[in-house]
mmCIF file of C-alpha atoms and ligand atoms in Angstrom:
data_model
loop_
_atom_site.group_PDB
_atom_site.id
_atom_site.type_symbol
_atom_site.label_atom_id
_atom_site.label_comp_id
_atom_site.label_asym_id
_atom_site.label_seq_id
_atom_site.Cartn_x
_atom_site.Cartn_y
_atom_site.Cartn_z
ATOM 1 C CA MET A 1476 -30.805 -60.669 -53.121
ATOM 2 C CA GLY A 1477 -32.958 -63.065 -55.056
ATOM 3 C CA ALA A 1478 -36.353 -61.575 -54.337
ATOM 4 C CA PRO A 1479 -37.382 -58.983 -56.947
ATOM 5 C CA ILE A 1480 -38.051 -55.551 -55.653
ATOM 6 C CA THR A 1481 -41.013 -53.459 -56.652
ATOM 7 C CA LEU A 1482 -41.323 -49.784 -57.379
ATOM 8 C CA THR A 1483 -43.624 -49.401 -54.408
ATOM 9 C CA GLU A 1484 -41.105 -50.961 -52.094
ATOM 10 C CA LEU A 1485 -38.339 -48.644 -53.255
ATOM 11 C CA SER A 1486 -40.628 -45.646 -52.950
ATOM 12 C CA THR A 1487 -41.436 -46.641 -49.392
ATOM 13 C CA GLN A 1488 -37.726 -46.958 -48.624
ATOM 14 C CA LEU A 1489 -37.113 -43.501 -50.025
ATOM 15 C CA ASP A 1490 -40.042 -42.124 -47.975
ATOM 16 C CA SER A 1491 -38.676 -43.519 -44.760
ATOM 17 C CA LEU A 1492 -35.162 -42.386 -45.672
ATOM 18 C CA GLU A 1493 -36.520 -38.876 -46.190
ATOM 19 C CA ALA A 1494 -38.366 -38.875 -42.872
ATOM 20 C CA GLU A 1495 -35.454 -40.323 -40.926
ATOM 21 C CA ALA A 1496 -32.941 -37.966 -42.515
ATOM 22 C CA ALA A 1497 -35.068 -34.951 -41.649
ATOM 23 C CA ARG A 1498 -35.432 -36.115 -38.047
ATOM 24 C CA SER A 1499 -31.792 -36.966 -37.401
ATOM 25 C CA ILE A 1500 -30.482 -33.828 -39.100
ATOM 26 C CA GLU A 1501 -32.799 -31.715 -36.981
ATOM 27 C CA THR A 1502 -31.486 -33.243 -33.753
ATOM 28 C CA ALA A 1503 -27.771 -33.169 -34.658
ATOM 29 C CA ALA A 1504 -26.011 -30.796 -32.300
ATOM 30 C CA THR A 1505 -22.501 -30.414 -33.748
ATOM 31 C CA ALA A 1506 -20.768 -30.016 -37.085
ATOM 32 C CA ALA A 1507 -19.063 -33.372 -36.502
ATOM 33 C CA GLU A 1508 -22.386 -35.133 -36.008
ATOM 34 C CA LEU A 1509 -23.692 -33.571 -39.219
ATOM 35 C CA GLU A 1510 -20.669 -34.777 -41.147
ATOM 36 C CA GLU A 1511 -21.252 -38.300 -39.832
ATOM 37 C CA LEU A 1512 -24.865 -38.065 -40.970
ATOM 38 C CA ARG A 1513 -23.857 -36.829 -44.418
ATOM 39 C CA ILE A 1514 -21.585 -39.843 -44.859
ATOM 40 C CA ALA A 1515 -24.237 -42.246 -43.545
ATOM 41 C CA LEU A 1516 -26.952 -40.830 -45.791
ATOM 42 C CA LEU A 1517 -25.253 -39.659 -48.977
ATOM 43 C CA GLY A 1518 -21.815 -41.311 -48.903
ATOM 44 C CA LYS A 1519 -20.660 -44.003 -51.306
ATOM 45 C CA LYS A 1520 -21.787 -46.706 -48.932
ATOM 46 C CA GLY A 1521 -24.608 -44.662 -47.517
ATOM 47 C CA ARG A 1522 -28.318 -45.238 -47.370
ATOM 48 C CA LEU A 1523 -29.151 -43.491 -50.628
ATOM 49 C CA SER A 1524 -26.541 -45.482 -52.559
ATOM 50 C CA GLY A 1525 -28.124 -48.630 -51.127
ATOM 51 C CA VAL A 1526 -31.507 -47.681 -52.533
ATOM 52 C CA LEU A 1527 -30.056 -46.706 -55.889
ATOM 53 C CA GLY A 1528 -28.170 -49.992 -56.043
ATOM 54 C CA ALA A 1529 -31.442 -51.849 -55.848
ATOM 55 C CA MET A 1530 -32.821 -49.811 -58.766
ATOM 56 C CA GLY A 1531 -31.266 -52.188 -61.288
ATOM 57 C CA LYS A 1532 -33.972 -54.628 -60.484
ATOM 58 C CA LEU A 1533 -36.701 -52.365 -61.747
ATOM 59 C CA SER A 1534 -38.006 -52.182 -65.280
ATOM 60 C CA ALA A 1535 -36.610 -49.622 -67.702
ATOM 61 C CA GLU A 1536 -39.754 -47.480 -67.362
ATOM 62 C CA GLU A 1537 -39.733 -47.524 -63.573
ATOM 63 C CA ARG A 1538 -36.049 -46.701 -63.115
ATOM 64 C CA PRO A 1539 -36.128 -43.027 -64.162
ATOM 65 C CA GLN A 1540 -38.980 -42.357 -61.717
ATOM 66 C CA VAL A 1541 -36.953 -43.682 -58.837
ATOM 67 C CA GLY A 1542 -33.809 -41.980 -60.132
ATOM 68 C CA GLN A 1543 -35.531 -38.609 -60.288
ATOM 69 C CA ARG A 1544 -36.978 -38.997 -56.833
ATOM 70 C CA ALA A 1545 -33.554 -40.003 -55.496
ATOM 71 C CA ASN A 1546 -31.959 -36.909 -57.014
ATOM 72 C CA VAL A 1547 -34.554 -34.623 -55.475
ATOM 73 C CA LEU A 1548 -34.120 -36.359 -52.129
ATOM 74 C CA LYS A 1549 -30.350 -35.985 -52.335
ATOM 75 C CA GLU A 1550 -30.660 -32.244 -52.875
ATOM 76 C CA GLN A 1551 -33.185 -31.996 -50.074
ATOM 77 C CA VAL A 1552 -30.895 -33.792 -47.650
ATOM 78 C CA GLN A 1553 -27.954 -31.631 -48.736
ATOM 79 C CA SER A 1554 -29.873 -28.458 -48.143
ATOM 80 C CA LEU A 1555 -31.147 -29.709 -44.755
ATOM 81 C CA LEU A 1556 -27.577 -30.556 -43.779
ATOM 82 C CA GLY A 1557 -26.375 -27.126 -44.896
ATOM 83 C CA ALA A 1558 -29.119 -25.295 -43.048
ATOM 84 C CA ARG A 1559 -28.599 -27.290 -39.879
ATOM 85 C CA LEU A 1560 -24.823 -26.774 -40.049
ATOM 86 C CA ALA A 1561 -25.333 -23.019 -40.282
ATOM 87 C CA ALA A 1562 -27.691 -23.115 -37.289
ATOM 88 C CA VAL A 1563 -25.325 -25.250 -35.197
ATOM 89 C CA GLN A 1564 -22.384 -22.955 -35.969
ATOM 90 C CA ALA A 1565 -24.380 -19.851 -35.180
ATOM 91 C CA ALA A 1566 -25.434 -21.332 -31.835
ATOM 92 C CA ALA A 1567 -21.848 -22.279 -30.996
ATOM 93 C CA LEU A 1568 -20.662 -18.773 -31.821
ATOM 94 C CA ALA A 1569 -23.421 -17.198 -29.735
ATOM 95 C CA GLU A 1570 -22.490 -19.436 -26.817
ATOM 96 C CA GLN A 1571 -18.807 -18.507 -27.114
ATOM 97 C CA ILE A 1572 -19.612 -14.814 -27.262
ATOM 98 C CA ALA A 1573 -21.873 -15.093 -24.221
ATOM 99 C CA ALA A 1574 -19.145 -16.915 -22.300
ATOM 100 C CA GLU A 1575 -16.473 -14.373 -23.183
ATOM 101 C CA THR A 1576 -18.519 -11.250 -22.716
ATOM 102 C CA ILE A 1577 -17.413 -8.798 -20.036
ATOM 103 C CA ASP A 1578 -20.293 -6.969 -18.454
ATOM 104 C CA VAL A 1579 -18.854 -3.496 -18.054
ATOM 105 C CA THR A 1580 -21.917 -2.416 -16.091
ATOM 106 C CA ALA A 1581 -21.566 -5.149 -13.427
ATOM 107 C CA PRO A 1582 -20.643 -3.815 -9.954
ATOM 108 C CA CYS A 1583 -16.948 -4.471 -9.240
ATOM 109 C CA SER A 1584 -15.392 -5.612 -6.000
ATOM 110 C CA TYR A 1585 -13.648 -2.570 -4.494
ATOM 111 C CA THR A 1586 -10.809 -2.671 -2.005
ATOM 112 C CA PRO A 1587 -10.190 0.854 -0.731
ATOM 113 C CA PRO A 1588 -6.506 1.777 -0.876
ATOM 114 C CA GLY A 1589 -4.648 2.250 2.407
ATOM 115 C CA HIS A 1590 -3.398 5.615 3.575
ATOM 116 C CA ARG A 1591 -0.156 6.718 5.111
ATOM 117 C CA HIS A 1592 -0.837 7.764 8.673
ATOM 118 C CA PRO A 1593 -0.395 11.550 8.989
ATOM 119 C CA LEU A 1594 2.256 11.034 11.708
ATOM 120 C CA ILE A 1595 4.284 8.829 9.395
ATOM 121 C CA SER A 1596 4.079 11.275 6.507
ATOM 122 C CA THR A 1597 5.055 14.107 8.871
ATOM 123 C CA ILE A 1598 8.134 12.152 10.015
ATOM 124 C CA GLU A 1599 9.015 11.407 6.398
ATOM 125 C CA GLU A 1600 8.738 15.040 5.456
ATOM 126 C CA ILE A 1601 10.918 16.187 8.385
ATOM 127 C CA VAL A 1602 13.531 13.531 7.606
ATOM 128 C CA ASP A 1603 13.456 14.450 3.901
ATOM 129 C CA ILE A 1604 14.228 18.085 4.621
ATOM 130 C CA PHE A 1605 17.198 17.194 6.835
ATOM 131 C CA ALA A 1606 18.374 14.601 4.306
ATOM 132 C CA GLY A 1607 18.481 17.464 1.826
ATOM 133 C CA LEU A 1608 20.809 19.288 4.248
ATOM 134 C CA GLY A 1609 23.166 16.286 4.330
ATOM 135 C CA TYR A 1610 21.885 14.491 7.446
ATOM 136 C CA ARG A 1611 21.810 10.700 7.766
ATOM 137 C CA VAL A 1612 19.038 8.747 9.493
ATOM 138 C CA ALA A 1613 19.904 6.951 12.737
ATOM 139 C CA GLU A 1614 17.776 4.834 15.039
ATOM 140 C CA GLY A 1615 17.855 3.587 18.595
ATOM 141 C CA PRO A 1616 15.845 1.175 20.758
ATOM 142 C CA GLU A 1617 12.601 2.149 22.467
ATOM 143 C CA ILE A 1618 13.634 0.132 25.513
ATOM 144 C CA GLU A 1619 16.625 2.056 26.799
ATOM 145 C CA THR A 1620 19.091 1.870 29.628
ATOM 146 C CA ASP A 1621 18.893 4.456 32.370
ATOM 147 C CA HIS A 1622 22.436 5.376 31.341
ATOM 148 C CA HIS A 1623 21.633 6.264 27.718
ATOM 149 C CA ASN A 1624 18.304 7.923 28.458
ATOM 150 C CA PHE A 1625 19.489 10.019 31.429
ATOM 151 C CA THR A 1626 22.981 9.728 32.906
ATOM 152 C CA ALA A 1627 24.978 10.032 29.668
ATOM 153 C CA LEU A 1628 22.858 13.065 28.807
ATOM 154 C CA ASN A 1629 24.058 14.801 31.952
ATOM 155 C CA ILE A 1630 20.954 13.864 33.933
ATOM 156 C CA PRO A 1631 22.378 11.919 36.916
ATOM 157 C CA PRO A 1632 20.116 10.024 39.351
ATOM 158 C CA HIS A 1633 18.058 12.397 41.523
ATOM 159 C CA HIS A 1634 18.514 15.245 39.031
ATOM 160 C CA PRO A 1635 15.264 17.274 39.078
ATOM 161 C CA ALA A 1636 15.051 17.028 35.261
ATOM 162 C CA ARG A 1637 14.092 13.379 35.720
ATOM 163 C CA ASP A 1638 10.806 14.455 37.263
ATOM 164 C CA MET A 1639 9.785 16.174 34.041
ATOM 165 C CA GLN A 1640 10.307 12.963 32.125
ATOM 166 C CA ASP A 1641 8.728 10.386 34.387
ATOM 167 C CA THR A 1642 8.511 7.184 32.454
ATOM 168 C CA PHE A 1643 7.750 3.466 32.572
ATOM 169 C CA TYR A 1644 10.519 1.487 34.290
ATOM 170 C CA LEU A 1645 11.132 -2.154 33.506
ATOM 171 C CA GLY A 1646 12.762 -2.710 36.906
ATOM 172 C CA ASP A 1647 16.173 -3.949 35.712
ATOM 173 C CA GLY A 1648 17.732 -0.547 34.978
ATOM 174 C CA ARG A 1649 15.880 -0.401 31.705
ATOM 175 C CA LEU A 1650 12.998 1.879 30.831
ATOM 176 C CA LEU A 1651 10.918 3.096 27.914
ATOM 177 C CA ARG A 1652 12.897 6.013 26.498
ATOM 178 C CA THR A 1653 11.437 9.415 27.302
ATOM 179 C CA HIS A 1654 13.015 11.136 24.312
ATOM 180 C CA THR A 1655 15.088 10.380 21.218
ATOM 181 C CA SER A 1656 18.155 12.106 22.700
ATOM 182 C CA PRO A 1657 19.753 8.762 23.767
ATOM 183 C CA VAL A 1658 20.249 8.074 20.039
ATOM 184 C CA GLN A 1659 22.839 10.909 20.144
ATOM 185 C CA ILE A 1660 24.783 8.921 22.725
ATOM 186 C CA ARG A 1661 24.448 5.574 20.947
ATOM 187 C CA TYR A 1662 25.514 7.056 17.643
ATOM 188 C CA LEU A 1663 28.559 8.823 19.068
ATOM 189 C CA GLU A 1664 29.591 5.642 20.925
ATOM 190 C CA ASN A 1665 30.053 4.015 17.533
ATOM 191 C CA GLN A 1666 30.823 6.826 15.181
ATOM 192 C CA ALA A 1667 33.588 9.418 15.389
ATOM 193 C CA PRO A 1668 32.661 13.007 14.506
ATOM 194 C CA PRO A 1669 31.996 14.823 12.288
ATOM 195 C CA VAL A 1670 28.377 13.567 12.364
ATOM 196 C CA ARG A 1671 25.074 14.923 11.135
ATOM 197 C CA ILE A 1672 22.093 12.727 11.954
ATOM 198 C CA VAL A 1673 18.337 12.763 12.363
ATOM 199 C CA ALA A 1674 16.747 10.074 14.518
ATOM 200 C CA PRO A 1675 12.967 9.699 14.311
ATOM 201 C CA GLY A 1676 11.137 7.507 16.778
ATOM 202 C CA ARG A 1677 8.516 6.793 19.392
ATOM 203 C CA VAL A 1678 8.950 7.992 22.976
ATOM 204 C CA TYR A 1679 7.083 7.446 26.249
ATOM 205 C CA ARG A 1680 6.142 9.514 29.267
ATOM 206 C CA ARG A 1681 3.896 8.952 32.239
ATOM 207 C CA ASP A 1682 1.481 11.682 31.237
ATOM 208 C CA ALA A 1683 -2.271 11.763 31.623
ATOM 209 C CA VAL A 1684 -4.037 11.833 28.266
ATOM 210 C CA ASP A 1685 -5.643 15.111 27.217
ATOM 211 C CA ALA A 1686 -5.959 17.183 24.057
ATOM 212 C CA THR A 1687 -2.226 17.946 24.002
ATOM 213 C CA HIS A 1688 -0.687 15.020 25.926
ATOM 214 C CA SER A 1689 -0.273 11.371 25.117
ATOM 215 C CA PRO A 1690 1.871 8.808 27.011
ATOM 216 C CA VAL A 1691 3.224 7.724 23.627
ATOM 217 C CA PHE A 1692 4.364 10.262 21.082
ATOM 218 C CA HIS A 1693 7.045 10.853 18.483
ATOM 219 C CA GLN A 1694 10.166 12.924 18.193
ATOM 220 C CA VAL A 1695 12.825 13.539 15.607
ATOM 221 C CA GLU A 1696 16.239 14.093 17.138
ATOM 222 C CA VAL A 1697 18.793 16.208 15.305
ATOM 223 C CA LEU A 1698 22.531 16.179 16.013
ATOM 224 C CA ALA A 1699 25.406 17.929 14.275
ATOM 225 C CA LEU A 1700 28.895 17.623 15.727
ATOM 226 C CA ASP A 1701 31.938 19.011 13.982
ATOM 227 C CA GLU A 1702 34.774 21.466 14.404
ATOM 228 C CA GLY A 1703 33.769 25.100 14.697
ATOM 229 C CA LEU A 1704 29.985 24.802 14.994
ATOM 230 C CA ASP A 1705 28.331 27.571 17.025
ATOM 231 C CA PHE A 1706 24.860 28.874 17.829
ATOM 232 C CA SER A 1707 24.528 30.616 14.453
ATOM 233 C CA HIS A 1708 24.718 27.205 12.745
ATOM 234 C CA LEU A 1709 21.991 25.933 15.047
ATOM 235 C CA ARG A 1710 19.793 28.923 14.370
ATOM 236 C CA GLY A 1711 20.421 28.893 10.625
ATOM 237 C CA THR A 1712 19.636 25.179 10.374
ATOM 238 C CA VAL A 1713 16.454 25.442 12.454
ATOM 239 C CA MET A 1714 15.226 28.472 10.487
ATOM 240 C CA ALA A 1715 15.954 26.791 7.138
ATOM 241 C CA PHE A 1716 14.128 23.687 8.280
ATOM 242 C CA LEU A 1717 11.082 25.560 9.629
ATOM 243 C CA LYS A 1718 10.810 27.592 6.448
ATOM 244 C CA ALA A 1719 10.932 24.419 4.360
ATOM 245 C CA PHE A 1720 8.263 22.748 6.508
ATOM 246 C CA PHE A 1721 5.882 25.576 7.380
ATOM 247 C CA GLY A 1722 6.618 28.261 4.841
ATOM 248 C CA ASP A 1723 6.494 31.696 6.405
ATOM 249 C CA LEU A 1724 5.036 31.143 9.898
ATOM 250 C CA PRO A 1725 6.497 33.559 12.499
ATOM 251 C CA VAL A 1726 9.205 31.842 14.609
ATOM 252 C CA ARG A 1727 10.773 32.749 17.947
ATOM 253 C CA PHE A 1728 13.654 31.314 19.966
ATOM 254 C CA ARG A 1729 13.133 31.330 23.749
ATOM 255 C CA ALA A 1730 15.954 30.757 26.223
ATOM 256 C CA SER A 1731 15.422 27.493 28.069
ATOM 257 C CA TYR A 1732 17.248 24.782 29.964
ATOM 258 C CA PHE A 1733 18.163 21.206 29.111
ATOM 259 C CA PRO A 1734 20.897 19.348 31.037
ATOM 260 C CA PHE A 1735 22.515 18.094 27.811
ATOM 261 C CA THR A 1736 22.741 21.453 26.016
ATOM 262 C CA GLU A 1737 24.264 24.799 26.938
ATOM 263 C CA PRO A 1738 22.947 27.260 25.960
ATOM 264 C CA SER A 1739 19.483 25.842 25.381
ATOM 265 C CA ALA A 1740 16.414 27.195 23.656
ATOM 266 C CA GLU A 1741 12.867 26.309 22.832
ATOM 267 C CA VAL A 1742 11.435 27.234 19.464
ATOM 268 C CA ASP A 1743 7.836 28.420 19.027
ATOM 269 C CA VAL A 1744 5.854 29.028 15.856
ATOM 270 C CA GLN A 1745 2.849 31.299 15.748
ATOM 271 C CA TRP A 1746 -0.281 29.375 14.946
ATOM 272 C CA ARG A 1747 -3.916 30.415 15.292
ATOM 273 C CA GLY A 1748 -2.807 33.577 17.136
ATOM 274 C CA ARG A 1749 -0.757 31.724 19.776
ATOM 275 C CA TRP A 1750 2.886 30.740 20.210
ATOM 276 C CA LEU A 1751 3.200 26.981 20.049
ATOM 277 C CA GLU A 1752 6.378 25.189 21.113
ATOM 278 C CA VAL A 1753 7.601 22.753 18.449
ATOM 279 C CA MET A 1754 11.129 21.844 19.547
ATOM 280 C CA GLY A 1755 13.860 22.083 22.130
ATOM 281 C CA CYS A 1756 17.439 22.681 21.033
ATOM 282 C CA GLY A 1757 20.845 23.889 22.100
ATOM 283 C CA MET A 1758 24.598 23.545 21.831
ATOM 284 C CA VAL A 1759 25.769 20.096 22.971
ATOM 285 C CA ASP A 1760 26.952 20.407 26.585
ATOM 286 C CA PRO A 1761 30.722 19.765 26.958
ATOM 287 C CA ALA A 1762 29.921 17.371 29.832
ATOM 288 C CA VAL A 1763 28.101 15.071 27.377
ATOM 289 C CA LEU A 1764 31.095 15.080 25.009
ATOM 290 C CA GLU A 1765 33.517 14.355 27.856
ATOM 291 C CA GLY A 1766 31.388 11.411 28.930
ATOM 292 C CA LEU A 1767 31.860 9.998 25.432
ATOM 293 C CA GLY A 1768 35.623 10.597 25.510
ATOM 294 C CA LEU A 1769 35.419 13.433 22.971
ATOM 295 C CA ASP A 1770 37.467 16.585 23.398
ATOM 296 C CA PRO A 1771 35.071 19.564 23.848
ATOM 297 C CA GLU A 1772 37.887 21.924 22.897
ATOM 298 C CA ARG A 1773 37.946 20.383 19.446
ATOM 299 C CA TRP A 1774 34.380 19.233 18.829
ATOM 300 C CA SER A 1775 31.255 21.325 19.164
ATOM 301 C CA GLY A 1776 27.781 20.953 17.859
ATOM 302 C CA PHE A 1777 24.119 21.448 18.237
ATOM 303 C CA ALA A 1778 21.136 19.224 18.884
ATOM 304 C CA ALA A 1779 17.380 19.518 18.703
ATOM 305 C CA GLY A 1780 14.358 17.446 19.584
ATOM 306 C CA LEU A 1781 11.272 18.000 17.419
ATOM 307 C CA GLY A 1782 7.776 17.146 18.606
ATOM 308 C CA VAL A 1783 6.297 15.294 15.629
ATOM 309 C CA GLU A 1784 2.684 15.513 16.830
ATOM 310 C CA ARG A 1785 2.937 19.303 17.037
ATOM 311 C CA PHE A 1786 4.266 19.541 13.487
ATOM 312 C CA CYS A 1787 1.553 17.223 12.271
ATOM 313 C CA MET A 1788 -1.231 19.090 14.081
ATOM 314 C CA VAL A 1789 -0.149 22.480 12.770
ATOM 315 C CA ARG A 1790 0.306 21.151 9.250
ATOM 316 C CA HIS A 1791 -3.163 19.579 9.107
ATOM 317 C CA GLY A 1792 -5.089 21.835 11.490
ATOM 318 C CA ILE A 1793 -5.768 18.988 13.956
ATOM 319 C CA ASP A 1794 -7.052 20.239 17.291
ATOM 320 C CA ASP A 1795 -6.714 17.172 19.504
ATOM 321 C CA ILE A 1796 -3.685 14.846 19.749
ATOM 322 C CA ARG A 1797 -5.970 11.931 20.623
ATOM 323 C CA ARG A 1798 -7.275 11.842 17.071
ATOM 324 C CA LEU A 1799 -3.811 10.792 15.922
ATOM 325 C CA PHE A 1800 -3.924 7.684 18.088
ATOM 326 C CA SER A 1801 -7.495 6.614 17.428
ATOM 327 C CA SER A 1802 -8.356 4.286 14.609
ATOM 328 C CA ASP A 1803 -11.345 6.314 13.475
ATOM 329 C CA LEU A 1804 -11.448 5.810 9.708
ATOM 330 C CA ARG A 1805 -13.551 8.937 9.185
ATOM 331 C CA PHE A 1806 -10.555 10.880 10.491
ATOM 332 C CA LEU A 1807 -7.780 8.798 8.925
ATOM 333 C CA GLU A 1808 -9.288 8.649 5.449
ATOM 334 C CA GLN A 1809 -8.771 12.371 5.061
ATOM 335 C CA PHE A 1810 -5.010 11.994 4.683
HETATM 336 N N1 DAH B 441 14.999 15.648 24.606
HETATM 337 C C1 DAH B 441 14.265 16.858 24.882
HETATM 338 C C2 DAH B 441 12.861 16.507 25.330
HETATM 339 O O1 DAH B 441 12.396 15.486 25.016
HETATM 340 C C3 DAH B 441 14.168 17.711 23.677
HETATM 341 C C4 DAH B 441 15.473 18.257 23.276
HETATM 342 C C5 DAH B 441 15.893 19.480 23.770
HETATM 343 C C6 DAH B 441 16.312 17.534 22.444
HETATM 344 C C7 DAH B 441 17.132 19.988 23.408
HETATM 345 C C8 DAH B 441 17.559 18.055 22.097
HETATM 346 C C9 DAH B 441 17.937 19.287 22.588
HETATM 347 O O2 DAH B 441 18.387 17.397 21.290
HETATM 348 O O3 DAH B 441 19.167 19.797 22.220
HETATM 349 O O4 DAH B 441 12.248 17.282 25.998
#
């Protein structure tokens, strides 16, 4: 402390303080760094205080010069700090905004929604209509016993009706069911009448594929069994259903034969100027009821088997059944 200090020396110190302050303020990157600099430069124990402390060693004439210079420098540093702080804060804000910005014009990743297959929506619609008439949904296995698929439906071995429903045999008395009618048997084995059921499902036949045949297709089976049901109930139910599904298409009942119904009929709707068969139906044959241990004098009923593909094709104007079993998205996306 002993050595006297000159005005020139103090001026030089202030010069270098000014230069250093300007440089370090300019390179400070955060508000916290700037605050540290403010304390280091202008604080009670800061650089400027150090210089002012040494002022006491100057003469009375020299002191005011240094004092004035120090005051100017202090204001300069304060304004540099203020300006830099504003710049640092503006940059931080801009960075935050850039990071949080959502570019509403950017292309999005698009996952196309799936579609219900037209066969599934057709089944749902058929089932819905019958549910509205008080029918419950029943199901049965696709691998069936010969008994449930044929014999219990009054189609004994070697009956010619078996030829019309040639199927895939598993070799152990089991086969792929040729129709949903075995669900009638399974349901009545477990459930005492009165019953009203619909049984949708997949069925199999050994058919060559063409525009109207597929070895795999779908049916919805209908069964109502109660006291006092007759053919008028069958006809009324079928007509009410067809009207609900198709609206006002012309309908005709044609006498037919099925081993498990008597009398039997096939139902056609007029479509594109032709009669198109959409279901088989009839009054449950007493022999089927007897096989189940039910008294045909007390219980009577009707049954029907609806060809789902036909309903679907008429509804959507599809000309070839094979389209329903292809996975061509250009076709499927229309539904
Ligand atoms: N199971 C018959 C078939 O696949 C369709 C059928 C006809 C079902 C008459 C019935 C019925 O329930 O009563 O060809």
